[in-house]
Every structure is written in C-alpha cells, then in structure tokens.
Short mmCIF file of N, CA and C in Angstrom, two decimals:
data_model
loop_
_atom_site.label_atom_id
_atom_site.label_comp_id
_atom_site.label_asym_id
_atom_site.label_seq_id
_atom_site.Cartn_x
_atom_site.Cartn_y
_atom_site.Cartn_z
N UNK K 352 14.52 -134.26 148.77
CA UNK K 352 14.12 -133.03 149.33
C UNK K 352 14.66 -132.64 150.86
N UNK K 353 15.08 -131.48 150.96
CA UNK K 353 15.33 -131.45 152.73
C UNK K 353 14.16 -130.43 153.01
N UNK K 354 14.37 -130.51 154.52
CA UNK K 354 13.26 -129.55 155.20
C UNK K 354 14.00 -128.47 155.60
N UNK K 355 15.47 -128.38 155.68
CA UNK K 355 16.25 -127.39 156.01
C UNK K 355 16.72 -127.69 157.27
N UNK K 356 16.62 -128.89 157.85
CA UNK K 356 17.20 -129.48 158.83
C UNK K 356 17.74 -130.92 158.70
N UNK K 357 18.84 -131.36 159.39
CA UNK K 357 19.42 -132.58 159.06
C UNK K 357 18.76 -133.79 159.93
N UNK K 358 17.97 -133.40 160.99
CA UNK K 358 17.33 -134.31 161.88
C UNK K 358 15.81 -133.75 162.29
N UNK K 359 14.91 -134.80 161.66
CA UNK K 359 13.49 -134.11 162.16
C UNK K 359 12.93 -135.25 162.29
N UNK K 360 12.43 -135.27 163.57
CA UNK K 360 11.68 -136.45 164.26
C UNK K 360 9.99 -136.15 164.48
N UNK K 361 9.47 -137.18 164.12
CA UNK K 361 8.00 -136.85 164.04
C UNK K 361 7.32 -138.11 164.72
N UNK K 362 6.39 -137.79 165.88
CA UNK K 362 5.74 -138.78 166.67
C UNK K 362 4.75 -139.48 165.41
N UNK K 363 5.08 -140.63 165.35
CA UNK K 363 4.27 -141.42 164.01
C UNK K 363 2.86 -142.01 164.85
N UNK K 364 2.58 -141.99 166.04
CA UNK K 364 1.24 -142.53 166.68
C UNK K 364 0.27 -141.49 166.30
N UNK K 365 -0.98 -141.89 166.12
CA UNK K 365 -2.18 -140.78 166.02
C UNK K 365 -1.78 -140.04 164.90
N UNK K 366 -2.09 -138.64 164.96
CA UNK K 366 -2.06 -137.64 163.82
C UNK K 366 -0.75 -137.90 163.25
N UNK K 367 0.34 -138.12 163.90
CA UNK K 367 1.64 -138.13 163.29
C UNK K 367 1.75 -139.19 162.21
N UNK K 368 1.01 -140.07 162.04
CA UNK K 368 1.20 -141.08 161.27
C UNK K 368 0.67 -140.32 159.82
N UNK K 369 -0.31 -139.53 159.87
CA UNK K 369 -0.71 -139.00 158.33
C UNK K 369 0.75 -137.96 158.12
N UNK K 370 1.23 -137.44 159.02
CA UNK K 370 2.27 -136.40 159.03
C UNK K 370 3.41 -137.19 158.46
N UNK K 371 3.73 -137.98 158.94
CA UNK K 371 5.09 -138.95 158.27
C UNK K 371 4.55 -139.57 156.87
N UNK K 372 3.40 -139.91 156.77
CA UNK K 372 3.07 -140.33 155.45
C UNK K 372 3.03 -139.26 154.52
N UNK K 373 2.65 -138.00 154.56
CA UNK K 373 2.93 -136.93 153.81
C UNK K 373 4.22 -136.63 153.47
N UNK K 374 5.02 -136.62 154.50
CA UNK K 374 6.42 -136.08 154.22
C UNK K 374 7.06 -137.06 153.36
N UNK K 375 6.72 -138.27 153.56
CA UNK K 375 7.41 -139.67 152.67
C UNK K 375 7.00 -139.33 151.23
N UNK K 376 5.69 -138.88 151.01
CA UNK K 376 5.08 -138.78 149.81
C UNK K 376 5.89 -137.60 149.18
N UNK K 377 6.39 -136.68 149.88
CA UNK K 377 7.18 -135.50 149.25
C UNK K 377 8.54 -135.45 149.20
N UNK K 378 9.08 -136.89 149.62
CA UNK K 378 10.49 -137.19 149.65
C UNK K 378 11.33 -136.24 150.80
N UNK K 379 10.40 -136.09 151.56
CA UNK K 379 11.23 -135.25 152.91
C UNK K 379 11.66 -136.29 153.53
N UNK K 380 13.00 -136.35 154.20
CA UNK K 380 13.31 -137.04 155.28
C UNK K 380 13.15 -136.81 156.62
N UNK K 381 12.22 -137.79 157.10
CA UNK K 381 11.88 -137.38 158.76
C UNK K 381 12.33 -139.05 159.31
N UNK K 382 12.41 -138.83 160.57
CA UNK K 382 12.53 -139.98 161.13
C UNK K 382 11.31 -140.27 162.30
N UNK K 383 10.39 -141.38 162.05
CA UNK K 383 9.29 -141.51 162.74
C UNK K 383 9.66 -142.19 164.09
N UNK K 384 9.07 -141.49 165.45
CA UNK K 384 9.34 -141.70 166.46
C UNK K 384 8.12 -142.41 166.94
N UNK K 385 8.29 -143.58 167.67
CA UNK K 385 7.21 -144.67 168.10
C UNK K 385 7.50 -144.71 169.79
N UNK K 386 6.98 -144.00 170.39
CA UNK K 386 7.19 -143.85 171.98
C UNK K 386 6.69 -145.34 172.65
N UNK K 387 5.91 -146.10 172.12
CA UNK K 387 5.56 -147.28 172.58
C UNK K 387 6.19 -148.40 172.16
N UNK K 388 7.28 -148.28 170.92
CA UNK K 388 8.17 -149.40 170.63
C UNK K 388 9.15 -149.71 171.49
N UNK K 389 9.85 -150.77 171.31
CA UNK K 389 10.77 -151.27 171.98
C UNK K 389 12.16 -150.37 172.49
N UNK K 390 12.78 -150.40 173.44
CA UNK K 390 13.84 -149.63 173.60
C UNK K 390 14.98 -149.74 172.84
N UNK K 391 15.78 -148.91 172.30
CA UNK K 391 16.70 -148.95 171.46
C UNK K 391 18.15 -149.20 172.13
N UNK K 392 18.20 -149.47 173.26
CA UNK K 392 19.65 -149.57 173.96
C UNK K 392 20.45 -148.44 173.67
N UNK K 393 19.93 -147.08 173.93
CA UNK K 393 20.42 -145.84 173.61
C UNK K 393 21.45 -145.56 174.95
N UNK K 394 20.90 -146.06 176.04
CA UNK K 394 21.69 -145.82 177.52
C UNK K 394 22.00 -147.31 177.80
N UNK K 395 23.27 -147.43 178.12
CA UNK K 395 23.88 -148.46 178.60
C UNK K 395 23.72 -148.51 180.04
N UNK K 396 23.27 -149.60 180.86
CA UNK K 396 22.88 -149.64 182.24
C UNK K 396 23.02 -151.00 182.70
N UNK K 397 23.99 -151.31 183.76
CA UNK K 397 24.00 -152.40 184.37
C UNK K 397 22.97 -152.64 185.36
N UNK K 398 22.40 -151.98 185.64
CA UNK K 398 21.43 -151.71 186.77
C UNK K 398 19.78 -151.58 186.63
N UNK K 399 19.58 -151.10 185.25
CA UNK K 399 18.15 -151.00 184.83
C UNK K 399 18.01 -151.28 183.23
N UNK K 400 16.74 -151.65 183.23
CA UNK K 400 16.56 -151.65 181.73
C UNK K 400 15.23 -150.69 181.39
N UNK K 401 14.71 -150.31 180.47
CA UNK K 401 13.84 -149.65 179.88
C UNK K 401 12.50 -150.31 179.45
N UNK K 402 11.11 -149.82 179.89
CA UNK K 402 9.86 -150.66 179.55
C UNK K 402 9.70 -150.47 177.85
N UNK K 403 9.83 -149.03 177.53
CA UNK K 403 9.66 -148.74 176.10
C UNK K 403 10.53 -147.72 175.62
N UNK K 404 10.56 -147.28 174.43
CA UNK K 404 11.31 -146.11 173.65
C UNK K 404 11.17 -145.00 174.59
N UNK K 405 9.93 -144.54 174.94
CA UNK K 405 9.50 -143.61 175.62
C UNK K 405 10.27 -143.40 177.06
N UNK K 406 10.14 -144.22 177.60
CA UNK K 406 10.74 -144.26 178.91
C UNK K 406 12.34 -144.28 178.77
N UNK K 407 13.08 -144.81 177.69
CA UNK K 407 14.46 -144.66 177.32
C UNK K 407 14.65 -143.11 177.05
N UNK K 408 13.86 -142.55 176.24
CA UNK K 408 14.10 -141.44 175.52
C UNK K 408 13.98 -140.37 176.59
N UNK K 409 13.04 -140.37 177.48
CA UNK K 409 12.83 -139.53 178.41
C UNK K 409 14.02 -139.68 179.64
N UNK K 410 14.58 -140.87 179.81
CA UNK K 410 15.56 -140.86 180.71
C UNK K 410 16.78 -140.44 180.06
N UNK K 411 16.94 -140.71 178.87
CA UNK K 411 18.12 -139.91 178.30
C UNK K 411 17.98 -138.34 178.35
N UNK K 412 16.91 -137.88 178.14
CA UNK K 412 16.73 -136.26 178.21
C UNK K 412 17.22 -136.02 179.78
N UNK K 413 16.53 -136.76 180.60
CA UNK K 413 16.99 -136.51 182.06
C UNK K 413 18.65 -136.53 182.22
N UNK K 414 19.03 -137.27 181.61
CA UNK K 414 20.66 -137.59 181.93
C UNK K 414 21.42 -136.41 181.35
N UNK K 415 20.68 -136.14 180.10
CA UNK K 415 21.35 -135.14 179.28
C UNK K 415 21.25 -133.38 180.21
N UNK K 416 20.08 -133.29 180.82
CA UNK K 416 19.84 -132.18 181.29
C UNK K 416 20.86 -132.23 182.81
N UNK K 417 20.78 -133.35 183.55
CA UNK K 417 21.68 -133.59 184.56
C UNK K 417 23.29 -133.33 184.32
N UNK K 418 23.60 -133.84 183.25
CA UNK K 418 25.05 -133.76 182.56
C UNK K 418 25.39 -132.26 181.98
N UNK K 419 24.30 -131.53 181.99
CA UNK K 419 24.25 -130.20 181.46
C UNK K 419 24.57 -130.05 179.90
N UNK K 420 24.17 -131.10 179.18
CA UNK K 420 24.50 -131.13 177.73
C UNK K 420 23.48 -130.17 177.18
N UNK K 421 22.37 -130.08 177.79
CA UNK K 421 21.29 -129.07 177.17
C UNK K 421 21.00 -128.45 178.50
N UNK K 422 20.29 -127.24 178.02
CA UNK K 422 19.56 -126.40 179.13
C UNK K 422 17.98 -126.31 178.41
N UNK K 423 17.45 -125.88 179.69
CA UNK K 423 15.78 -125.67 179.31
C UNK K 423 15.49 -124.42 179.48
N UNK K 424 14.97 -123.88 178.41
CA UNK K 424 14.21 -122.42 178.44
C UNK K 424 13.20 -122.53 179.66
N UNK K 425 13.10 -121.37 180.34
CA UNK K 425 12.24 -121.23 181.43
C UNK K 425 10.74 -121.01 180.73
N UNK K 426 10.10 -121.76 179.96
CA UNK K 426 8.78 -121.79 179.42
C UNK K 426 7.90 -122.46 180.45
N UNK K 427 7.23 -121.51 181.20
CA UNK K 427 6.33 -122.21 182.27
C UNK K 427 5.42 -123.46 182.09
N UNK K 428 4.90 -123.70 180.83
CA UNK K 428 4.14 -124.95 180.51
C UNK K 428 5.10 -125.97 180.12
N UNK K 429 6.45 -125.71 179.62
CA UNK K 429 7.33 -126.72 179.57
C UNK K 429 7.83 -127.41 180.91
N UNK K 430 8.22 -126.28 181.70
CA UNK K 430 8.61 -126.65 183.19
C UNK K 430 7.74 -127.72 183.85
N UNK K 431 6.50 -127.19 183.78
CA UNK K 431 5.26 -127.88 184.65
C UNK K 431 5.14 -129.23 183.88
N UNK K 432 5.12 -129.34 182.66
CA UNK K 432 5.18 -130.86 182.21
C UNK K 432 6.30 -131.62 182.51
N UNK K 433 7.69 -131.12 182.47
CA UNK K 433 8.86 -131.98 182.85
C UNK K 433 8.84 -132.28 184.27
N UNK K 434 8.43 -131.20 185.18
CA UNK K 434 8.33 -131.55 186.67
C UNK K 434 7.52 -132.53 187.18
N UNK K 435 6.40 -132.71 186.47
CA UNK K 435 5.02 -133.58 186.51
C UNK K 435 5.29 -134.82 186.09
N UNK K 436 6.36 -135.15 185.15
CA UNK K 436 6.30 -136.45 184.43
C UNK K 436 6.76 -137.45 185.65
N UNK K 437 6.14 -138.66 185.55
CA UNK K 437 6.60 -139.53 186.81
C UNK K 437 6.97 -140.76 186.19
N UNK K 438 7.90 -141.63 187.08
CA UNK K 438 8.41 -142.76 186.59
C UNK K 438 8.37 -143.56 188.00
N UNK K 439 8.53 -144.69 187.55
CA UNK K 439 8.71 -145.86 188.72
C UNK K 439 9.37 -147.15 188.32
N UNK K 440 10.06 -147.65 189.06
CA UNK K 440 11.03 -148.93 188.72
C UNK K 440 10.38 -150.06 189.37
N UNK K 441 10.07 -151.07 188.59
CA UNK K 441 9.57 -152.28 189.00
C UNK K 441 10.67 -153.41 188.06
N UNK K 442 11.14 -154.38 189.25
CA UNK K 442 11.91 -155.42 188.82
C UNK K 442 13.10 -154.86 187.83
N UNK K 443 13.52 -154.06 188.20
CA UNK K 443 14.89 -153.23 187.49
C UNK K 443 14.53 -152.69 186.17
N UNK K 444 13.42 -152.60 185.88
CA UNK K 444 12.71 -151.85 184.73
C UNK K 444 12.08 -150.54 185.00
N UNK K 445 12.72 -149.45 184.20
CA UNK K 445 12.31 -148.15 184.34
C UNK K 445 10.92 -147.95 183.57
N UNK K 446 9.91 -147.47 184.06
CA UNK K 446 8.67 -147.13 183.45
C UNK K 446 8.18 -145.69 183.56
N UNK K 447 7.87 -145.02 182.48
CA UNK K 447 7.11 -143.64 182.60
C UNK K 447 5.91 -143.70 182.64
N UNK K 448 4.95 -143.05 183.52
CA UNK K 448 3.79 -142.91 183.55
C UNK K 448 3.24 -142.77 182.07
N UNK K 449 2.01 -143.19 181.88
CA UNK K 449 1.46 -142.93 180.61
C UNK K 449 1.02 -141.56 179.86
N UNK K 450 0.86 -141.25 178.94
CA UNK K 450 0.56 -140.03 178.60
C UNK K 450 -1.08 -139.75 179.31
N UNK K 451 -1.89 -140.72 178.93
CA UNK K 451 -3.40 -140.50 179.39
C UNK K 451 -3.24 -140.45 180.77
N UNK K 452 -2.24 -141.01 181.65
CA UNK K 452 -2.18 -140.64 182.90
C UNK K 452 -1.79 -139.27 183.34
N UNK K 453 -0.82 -138.95 182.70
CA UNK K 453 -0.28 -137.49 182.86
C UNK K 453 -1.27 -136.54 182.47
N UNK K 454 -2.19 -136.70 181.39
CA UNK K 454 -3.15 -135.87 181.01
C UNK K 454 -4.24 -135.72 182.12
N UNK K 455 -4.66 -136.85 182.85
CA UNK K 455 -5.44 -136.82 183.71
C UNK K 455 -5.06 -135.86 184.78
N UNK K 456 -3.70 -135.92 185.24
CA UNK K 456 -3.27 -135.33 186.34
C UNK K 456 -2.94 -133.67 186.00
N UNK K 457 -2.47 -133.32 184.78
CA UNK K 457 -2.33 -132.09 184.46
C UNK K 457 -3.56 -131.31 183.70
N UNK K 458 -4.42 -131.99 183.18
CA UNK K 458 -5.45 -131.50 182.52
C UNK K 458 -5.26 -131.07 181.21
N UNK K 459 -4.15 -131.56 180.90
CA UNK K 459 -3.68 -131.22 179.46
C UNK K 459 -2.78 -132.26 178.83
N UNK K 460 -2.27 -132.50 177.50
CA UNK K 460 -1.40 -133.35 177.24
C UNK K 460 -0.18 -132.54 177.29
N UNK K 461 1.14 -133.38 177.61
CA UNK K 461 2.38 -133.06 177.69
C UNK K 461 2.86 -132.81 176.34
N UNK K 462 2.61 -131.95 175.29
CA UNK K 462 3.00 -131.76 174.22
C UNK K 462 4.43 -131.10 173.92
N UNK K 463 4.79 -130.23 174.95
CA UNK K 463 5.84 -129.40 174.98
C UNK K 463 6.98 -130.38 175.26
N UNK K 464 6.77 -131.19 176.44
CA UNK K 464 7.62 -131.96 176.98
C UNK K 464 8.07 -133.25 175.89
N UNK K 465 6.97 -133.76 175.21
CA UNK K 465 7.28 -134.78 174.24
C UNK K 465 8.15 -134.16 173.05
N UNK K 466 7.84 -132.91 172.64
CA UNK K 466 8.49 -132.24 171.56
C UNK K 466 10.05 -132.20 172.07
N UNK K 467 10.09 -131.62 173.42
CA UNK K 467 11.50 -131.59 173.67
C UNK K 467 12.28 -132.91 173.64
N UNK K 468 11.51 -134.07 174.07
CA UNK K 468 12.39 -135.39 174.40
C UNK K 468 12.56 -135.81 172.79
N UNK K 469 11.46 -135.74 171.99
CA UNK K 469 11.90 -136.22 170.65
C UNK K 469 13.14 -135.36 170.08
N UNK K 470 13.01 -134.01 170.42
CA UNK K 470 14.28 -133.30 169.62
C UNK K 470 15.37 -133.73 170.38
N UNK K 471 15.33 -134.13 171.53
CA UNK K 471 16.75 -134.56 171.99
C UNK K 471 17.06 -135.88 171.51
N UNK K 472 16.17 -136.56 171.36
CA UNK K 472 16.67 -138.09 170.74
C UNK K 472 17.20 -137.75 169.12
N UNK K 473 16.58 -136.73 168.53
CA UNK K 473 17.10 -136.54 167.34
C UNK K 473 18.54 -135.83 167.26
N UNK K 474 18.75 -134.92 168.54
CA UNK K 474 20.02 -134.41 168.70
C UNK K 474 20.87 -135.57 168.71
N UNK K 475 20.70 -136.90 169.18
CA UNK K 475 21.70 -137.93 169.17
C UNK K 475 21.82 -138.60 167.88
N UNK K 476 21.13 -138.38 167.04
CA UNK K 476 21.08 -139.08 165.56
C UNK K 476 22.30 -138.53 164.97
N UNK K 477 22.96 -139.29 164.18
CA UNK K 477 22.48 -140.17 163.21
C UNK K 477 23.03 -141.51 163.73
N UNK K 478 23.57 -141.70 164.94
CA UNK K 478 23.91 -143.09 165.45
C UNK K 478 22.63 -143.88 165.81
N UNK K 479 21.58 -143.36 165.97
CA UNK K 479 20.35 -143.92 166.38
C UNK K 479 19.70 -144.83 165.25
N UNK K 480 19.14 -145.90 165.68
CA UNK K 480 18.28 -146.66 164.79
C UNK K 480 16.93 -146.61 165.34
N UNK K 481 16.23 -145.79 164.70
CA UNK K 481 14.81 -145.38 165.20
C UNK K 481 13.61 -146.61 164.71
N UNK K 482 12.86 -146.77 165.54
CA UNK K 482 11.63 -147.74 165.04
C UNK K 482 10.74 -147.04 164.35
N UNK K 483 10.14 -147.79 163.47
CA UNK K 483 8.94 -147.14 162.39
C UNK K 483 7.63 -147.89 163.06
N UNK K 484 7.64 -148.64 163.62
CA UNK K 484 6.44 -149.42 163.93
C UNK K 484 5.37 -148.36 164.77
N UNK K 485 2.20 -149.94 178.01
CA UNK K 485 1.91 -148.78 178.92
C UNK K 485 1.79 -149.38 180.25
N UNK K 486 1.60 -148.63 181.60
CA UNK K 486 1.62 -149.24 182.61
C UNK K 486 1.10 -148.43 183.93
N UNK K 487 0.73 -149.00 184.78
CA UNK K 487 0.02 -148.22 185.80
C UNK K 487 0.99 -148.35 187.12
N UNK K 488 1.43 -147.19 187.54
CA UNK K 488 2.53 -147.34 188.62
C UNK K 488 2.20 -147.60 189.88
N UNK K 489 3.09 -148.40 190.62
CA UNK K 489 2.91 -148.72 191.91
C UNK K 489 3.48 -147.67 192.84
N UNK K 490 4.63 -147.06 192.45
CA UNK K 490 5.30 -145.91 193.02
C UNK K 490 5.95 -145.08 192.08
N UNK K 491 5.67 -143.85 192.39
CA UNK K 491 5.75 -143.01 191.18
C UNK K 491 6.86 -141.62 191.65
N UNK K 492 7.76 -141.33 191.12
CA UNK K 492 8.52 -139.93 191.29
C UNK K 492 8.50 -138.98 190.17
N UNK K 493 8.89 -137.75 190.26
CA UNK K 493 9.03 -137.06 189.17
C UNK K 493 10.25 -137.52 188.41
N UNK K 494 10.38 -137.42 186.98
CA UNK K 494 11.36 -137.51 186.12
C UNK K 494 12.54 -136.67 186.27
N UNK K 495 12.03 -135.34 186.41
CA UNK K 495 12.89 -134.20 186.35
C UNK K 495 12.41 -133.57 187.71
N UNK K 496 13.50 -133.12 188.71
CA UNK K 496 13.03 -132.62 189.80
C UNK K 496 12.55 -131.15 189.54
N UNK K 497 11.81 -130.56 190.35
CA UNK K 497 11.29 -129.16 190.33
C UNK K 497 12.55 -128.28 189.85
N UNK K 498 13.76 -128.43 190.47
CA UNK K 498 14.80 -127.41 189.96
C UNK K 498 15.15 -127.55 188.80
N UNK K 499 14.94 -128.63 187.95
CA UNK K 499 15.25 -129.08 186.46
C UNK K 499 16.79 -129.48 186.54
N UNK K 500 17.69 -128.70 187.00
CA UNK K 500 19.14 -128.94 186.72
C UNK K 500 19.62 -129.70 188.12
N UNK K 501 18.81 -129.57 189.33
CA UNK K 501 19.26 -130.12 190.43
C UNK K 501 19.37 -131.64 190.39
N UNK K 502 20.41 -132.36 191.18
CA UNK K 502 20.73 -133.90 190.94
C UNK K 502 20.00 -134.51 192.52
N UNK K 503 19.05 -133.92 192.99
CA UNK K 503 18.97 -134.38 194.26
C UNK K 503 17.40 -135.28 194.19
N UNK K 504 17.36 -136.03 193.40
CA UNK K 504 16.24 -136.83 193.48
C UNK K 504 16.31 -138.29 193.13
#
C-alpha cells in the first residue's frame, strides 16, 4: 500500500514506535527516523564529524537553508524553534543540544522544527540508508541564525 507520498519519515522514538509498527502492519512504506542513532555520513566534511543522526540531520537542514535549496515558511512557532536550537563543537564533533534541554529553555517541545528536519532528511531519500534502531553543552550557539537565511554565524 502507499500513503500517497513517496517518502514518509516517522520519528521512531517514543510514541512514534507504535506509529511505525502500525504502518508496517498495514503494509505502508515508512522510514523510521531515530535521532539518537549513529550519523549516516550524509555530509562529507574533512573538518567535523557529528555526534548522532540528529546533529547530522539538523546540520544538513542548516546547509540546505544556507544554500537556498529550501525556504522556510514564516510560521512563528517554527521560526522560534529553529532560531533557538543550539549546537556546540567539541573535539571537532558537532553536537546539537538535547530535546530535553531545548524544552526547558522554550517551555515546549520543538515539534515543528523536528518535523521540518525529518522532512528534509526524507527529501534527500532514496539515497539515504536510514537507521531503525545525548550531551551537555560547554559552549552553545544557535543552529539557524535569527535571520534564518543569513550566513553570518
């Protein structure tokens, strides 16, 4: 069966595990997204590595925005989430703040940013081999600058 879309990504952690299981039981083709799994080497860099798939996925989103491969709708909640997501680099490894840390700062879960990030990963499919199967910052900076399409960070 098809869902009407070629590429559907579902966050497999937490409530998403049941969603993925149900989709599989109905023979729907979905791709489980596990943010905490190992990086998938989607971004080739001689300078940096990524802590996990979430860090790599958000960095790919950042690069796609910077390169104007995608544009972001002016949805206030989405803009707030993207401009408040922080990263840090330690020993040449890029880390993204945990979802729990972000929830504490924002007072809510970054669900819209996560959905956009997963959708962007799916946009790069079918070449991706997605997994089925976190960190306290020392120095943090926003992953997407307040101007969203500016490159000055």
